[in-house]
Amino acid sequence: MTDFIIALTAWGGYFGIFVLMALENIFPPIPSEVIMGLGGIAVARGQMEAIPLVIAGTAGTTVGNYFWYEIGQRLGYRRLRPIVDRYQRWLTVDWSDVEKLDGFFQRHGQWVVFVFRFMPTFRTMVSLPAGMTRMPRLRFLLWTAAGATIWNAVLTAAGFYLDANFHEIDRFVGPAAVGIMIVIGVVYLWRVAMWKPRR
């Protein structure tokens, strides 16, 4: 897979980075850590420039996230009510929670979108509720781009400084991602076990 990314990057340059980052957020086939990290290696070897690389990666990230935002906005959160009412225990929410989430996104959605840009898995998933709760489109795009710019710059810098030793990132990113997912799984199981419907 790494050889494929390197070949596509060499062939498509910044456009290849844009396409890969968009696809990573629509249907995650390749982690952004790998894409932008390899881009950083290309910068270190004089094959690419850092600023256009980050711009291309951020543009792809924003487009990929907007895809899910648009789906969420077309669906609307009220269409979820039959699903929530039927599976509320396994979702660990009832309809009043969904309405509170809607209000929260209306007030603070930009911070959720921004912060989640730095979290594995959730950085794409957050786009769906943002759209479903009708978060203003321009606000969503701006905060997505802001968070993506910082994250992509960090990954590019990591690839630049590690160069051929880029695999060393996995020693930190991999365990951290696994740890976060384990904590999320434990919290979810606890919520399912302790959940009681509101009267």
Short mmCIF file of C-alpha atoms in Angstrom, two decimals:
data_model
loop_
_atom_site.label_atom_id
_atom_site.label_comp_id
_atom_site.label_asym_id
_atom_site.label_seq_id
_atom_site.Cartn_x
_atom_site.Cartn_y
_atom_site.Cartn_z
CA MET A 1 0.00 0.00 0.00
CA THR A 2 2.87 2.37 0.80
CA ASP A 3 4.37 1.81 -2.67
CA PHE A 4 0.98 2.67 -4.20
CA ILE A 5 0.79 5.94 -2.25
CA ILE A 6 4.34 6.90 -3.21
CA ALA A 7 3.63 6.11 -6.88
CA LEU A 8 0.38 8.10 -6.86
CA THR A 9 2.06 11.01 -5.13
CA ALA A 10 4.89 11.00 -7.67
CA TRP A 11 2.41 10.80 -10.56
CA GLY A 12 -0.25 13.19 -9.31
CA GLY A 13 1.83 15.44 -7.06
CA TYR A 14 -0.33 17.78 -5.00
CA PHE A 15 -3.46 16.68 -6.86
CA GLY A 16 -2.70 13.09 -5.84
CA ILE A 17 -2.45 14.23 -2.20
CA PHE A 18 -5.77 16.06 -2.57
CA VAL A 19 -7.50 12.95 -3.98
CA LEU A 20 -6.06 10.61 -1.34
CA MET A 21 -7.01 12.91 1.53
CA ALA A 22 -10.54 13.34 0.16
CA LEU A 23 -10.92 9.55 -0.18
CA GLU A 24 -9.47 9.03 3.31
CA ASN A 25 -12.34 11.06 4.73
CA ILE A 26 -15.10 9.65 2.50
CA PHE A 27 -14.14 6.00 2.79
CA PRO A 28 -10.94 5.67 4.83
CA PRO A 29 -8.72 3.32 2.80
CA ILE A 30 -5.40 4.91 3.86
CA PRO A 31 -4.76 6.81 7.10
CA SER A 32 -4.02 10.51 6.77
CA GLU A 33 -0.98 9.94 8.99
CA VAL A 34 0.54 7.84 6.21
CA ILE A 35 -0.46 10.13 3.35
CA MET A 36 0.78 13.38 4.86
CA GLY A 37 3.75 11.66 6.50
CA LEU A 38 4.95 10.37 3.14
CA GLY A 39 4.32 13.83 1.73
CA GLY A 40 6.62 15.19 4.44
CA ILE A 41 9.27 12.68 3.38
CA ALA A 42 8.88 13.94 -0.20
CA VAL A 43 9.44 17.49 1.11
CA ALA A 44 12.61 16.36 2.91
CA ARG A 45 13.88 14.85 -0.34
CA GLY A 46 13.15 17.97 -2.36
CA GLN A 47 10.32 16.39 -4.37
CA MET A 48 7.54 18.61 -2.97
CA GLU A 49 7.09 21.91 -1.14
CA ALA A 50 5.65 22.00 2.38
CA ILE A 51 3.07 24.81 2.02
CA PRO A 52 1.43 23.54 -1.22
CA LEU A 53 1.43 20.05 0.30
CA VAL A 54 -0.45 21.19 3.43
CA ILE A 55 -2.86 23.25 1.30
CA ALA A 56 -3.61 20.26 -0.96
CA GLY A 57 -4.06 17.94 2.03
CA THR A 58 -6.33 20.40 3.82
CA ALA A 59 -8.44 20.95 0.70
CA GLY A 60 -8.88 17.19 0.30
CA THR A 61 -9.75 16.77 3.97
CA THR A 62 -12.34 19.54 3.81
CA VAL A 63 -13.97 18.15 0.65
CA GLY A 64 -14.11 14.64 2.14
CA ASN A 65 -15.72 15.89 5.34
CA TYR A 66 -18.18 18.05 3.43
CA PHE A 67 -19.41 14.90 1.68
CA TRP A 68 -20.63 13.49 5.03
CA TYR A 69 -21.86 16.88 6.20
CA GLU A 70 -24.08 17.15 3.12
CA ILE A 71 -25.47 13.66 3.66
CA GLY A 72 -26.26 14.52 7.27
CA GLN A 73 -27.97 17.77 6.29
CA ARG A 74 -30.13 16.05 3.68
CA LEU A 75 -31.19 13.39 6.17
CA GLY A 76 -31.90 15.71 9.10
CA TYR A 77 -31.80 14.45 12.67
CA ARG A 78 -35.60 14.14 13.04
CA ARG A 79 -35.64 11.18 10.68
CA LEU A 80 -33.68 9.30 13.33
CA ARG A 81 -36.52 9.30 15.84
CA PRO A 82 -37.97 5.84 14.97
CA ILE A 83 -34.46 4.36 15.16
CA VAL A 84 -33.67 6.09 18.45
CA ASP A 85 -36.99 5.05 19.99
CA ARG A 86 -36.45 1.42 19.01
CA TYR A 87 -32.76 0.99 19.79
CA GLN A 88 -32.28 3.59 22.51
CA ARG A 89 -30.67 1.15 24.91
CA TRP A 90 -27.94 0.15 22.46
CA LEU A 91 -27.49 3.72 21.31
CA THR A 92 -27.48 4.72 25.01
CA VAL A 93 -29.54 7.80 24.18
CA ASP A 94 -33.19 8.69 24.05
CA TRP A 95 -34.88 11.38 21.98
CA SER A 96 -34.36 14.11 24.56
CA ASP A 97 -30.60 13.45 24.31
CA VAL A 98 -30.76 13.88 20.55
CA GLU A 99 -32.55 17.21 20.96
CA LYS A 100 -29.93 18.33 23.46
CA LEU A 101 -27.20 17.34 20.99
CA ASP A 102 -28.90 19.46 18.36
CA GLY A 103 -28.91 22.47 20.66
CA PHE A 104 -25.29 21.84 21.64
CA PHE A 105 -24.16 21.76 18.02
CA GLN A 106 -26.04 24.95 17.32
CA ARG A 107 -24.12 26.69 20.12
CA HIS A 108 -20.72 24.99 20.17
CA GLY A 109 -20.50 22.85 17.03
CA GLN A 110 -17.49 24.70 15.67
CA TRP A 111 -15.35 23.67 18.65
CA VAL A 112 -16.45 20.04 18.41
CA VAL A 113 -15.57 19.93 14.70
CA PHE A 114 -12.22 21.64 15.34
CA VAL A 115 -11.15 19.43 18.27
CA PHE A 116 -12.28 16.20 16.61
CA ARG A 117 -9.92 16.90 13.71
CA PHE A 118 -7.14 15.61 15.97
CA MET A 119 -8.89 12.39 17.01
CA PRO A 120 -8.66 9.09 15.12
CA THR A 121 -11.94 7.80 13.67
CA PHE A 122 -14.07 10.65 15.05
CA ARG A 123 -12.55 13.33 12.83
CA THR A 124 -14.67 12.07 9.93
CA MET A 125 -17.68 10.84 11.92
CA VAL A 126 -18.31 14.27 13.45
CA SER A 127 -19.25 15.65 10.02
CA LEU A 128 -22.47 13.62 9.95
CA PRO A 129 -24.06 15.01 13.15
CA ALA A 130 -22.81 18.47 12.18
CA GLY A 131 -24.87 18.23 9.01
CA MET A 132 -27.85 16.57 10.66
CA THR A 133 -28.12 19.35 13.25
CA ARG A 134 -27.93 21.98 10.51
CA MET A 135 -24.67 23.52 11.66
CA PRO A 136 -24.11 26.54 9.36
CA ARG A 137 -22.25 25.36 6.27
CA LEU A 138 -19.63 28.13 6.20
CA ARG A 139 -18.86 27.67 9.90
CA PHE A 140 -18.43 23.94 9.37
CA LEU A 141 -16.07 24.41 6.42
CA LEU A 142 -13.96 27.05 8.17
CA TRP A 143 -13.46 25.08 11.38
CA THR A 144 -12.85 21.84 9.51
CA ALA A 145 -10.19 23.55 7.40
CA ALA A 146 -8.63 25.19 10.47
CA GLY A 147 -8.26 21.92 12.36
CA ALA A 148 -7.12 20.05 9.25
CA THR A 149 -4.45 22.66 8.50
CA ILE A 150 -2.88 22.22 11.92
CA TRP A 151 -3.09 18.43 11.85
CA ASN A 152 -1.72 18.13 8.31
CA ALA A 153 1.12 20.52 9.12
CA VAL A 154 2.07 18.40 12.14
CA LEU A 155 2.05 15.21 10.06
CA THR A 156 4.07 16.86 7.30
CA ALA A 157 6.64 18.06 9.82
CA ALA A 158 6.82 14.58 11.35
CA GLY A 159 7.48 13.03 7.95
CA PHE A 160 10.05 15.72 7.15
CA TYR A 161 12.08 15.22 10.31
CA LEU A 162 11.80 11.45 10.45
CA ASP A 163 12.29 10.95 6.70
CA ALA A 164 13.26 7.31 6.14
CA ASN A 165 12.41 6.48 9.77
CA PHE A 166 8.78 7.50 9.31
CA HIS A 167 7.66 4.10 10.59
CA GLU A 168 8.76 5.29 14.03
CA ILE A 169 5.50 7.30 14.18
CA ASP A 170 3.62 4.04 14.50
CA ARG A 171 5.34 3.47 17.85
CA PHE A 172 3.35 6.40 19.23
CA VAL A 173 0.32 6.93 16.98
CA GLY A 174 -0.63 3.25 16.79
CA PRO A 175 -0.73 2.51 20.54
CA ALA A 176 -2.40 5.86 21.25
CA ALA A 177 -5.17 5.13 18.73
CA VAL A 178 -5.67 1.61 20.14
CA GLY A 179 -5.77 2.97 23.69
CA ILE A 180 -8.39 5.57 22.80
CA MET A 181 -10.58 2.95 21.09
CA ILE A 182 -10.33 0.62 24.13
CA VAL A 183 -11.39 3.43 26.47
CA ILE A 184 -14.31 4.31 24.17
CA GLY A 185 -15.37 0.64 24.06
CA VAL A 186 -15.27 0.30 27.85
CA VAL A 187 -17.26 3.51 28.35
CA TYR A 188 -19.85 2.34 25.82
CA LEU A 189 -20.30 -1.06 27.49
CA TRP A 190 -20.64 0.66 30.87
CA ARG A 191 -23.33 2.96 29.47
CA VAL A 192 -25.25 0.03 27.99
CA ALA A 193 -25.11 -1.86 31.28
CA MET A 194 -26.16 1.15 33.39
CA TRP A 195 -28.61 2.76 30.97
CA LYS A 196 -32.20 3.24 32.09
CA PRO A 197 -34.97 4.85 30.00
CA ARG A 198 -36.28 8.20 31.17
CA ARG A 199 -39.92 8.27 32.13
#
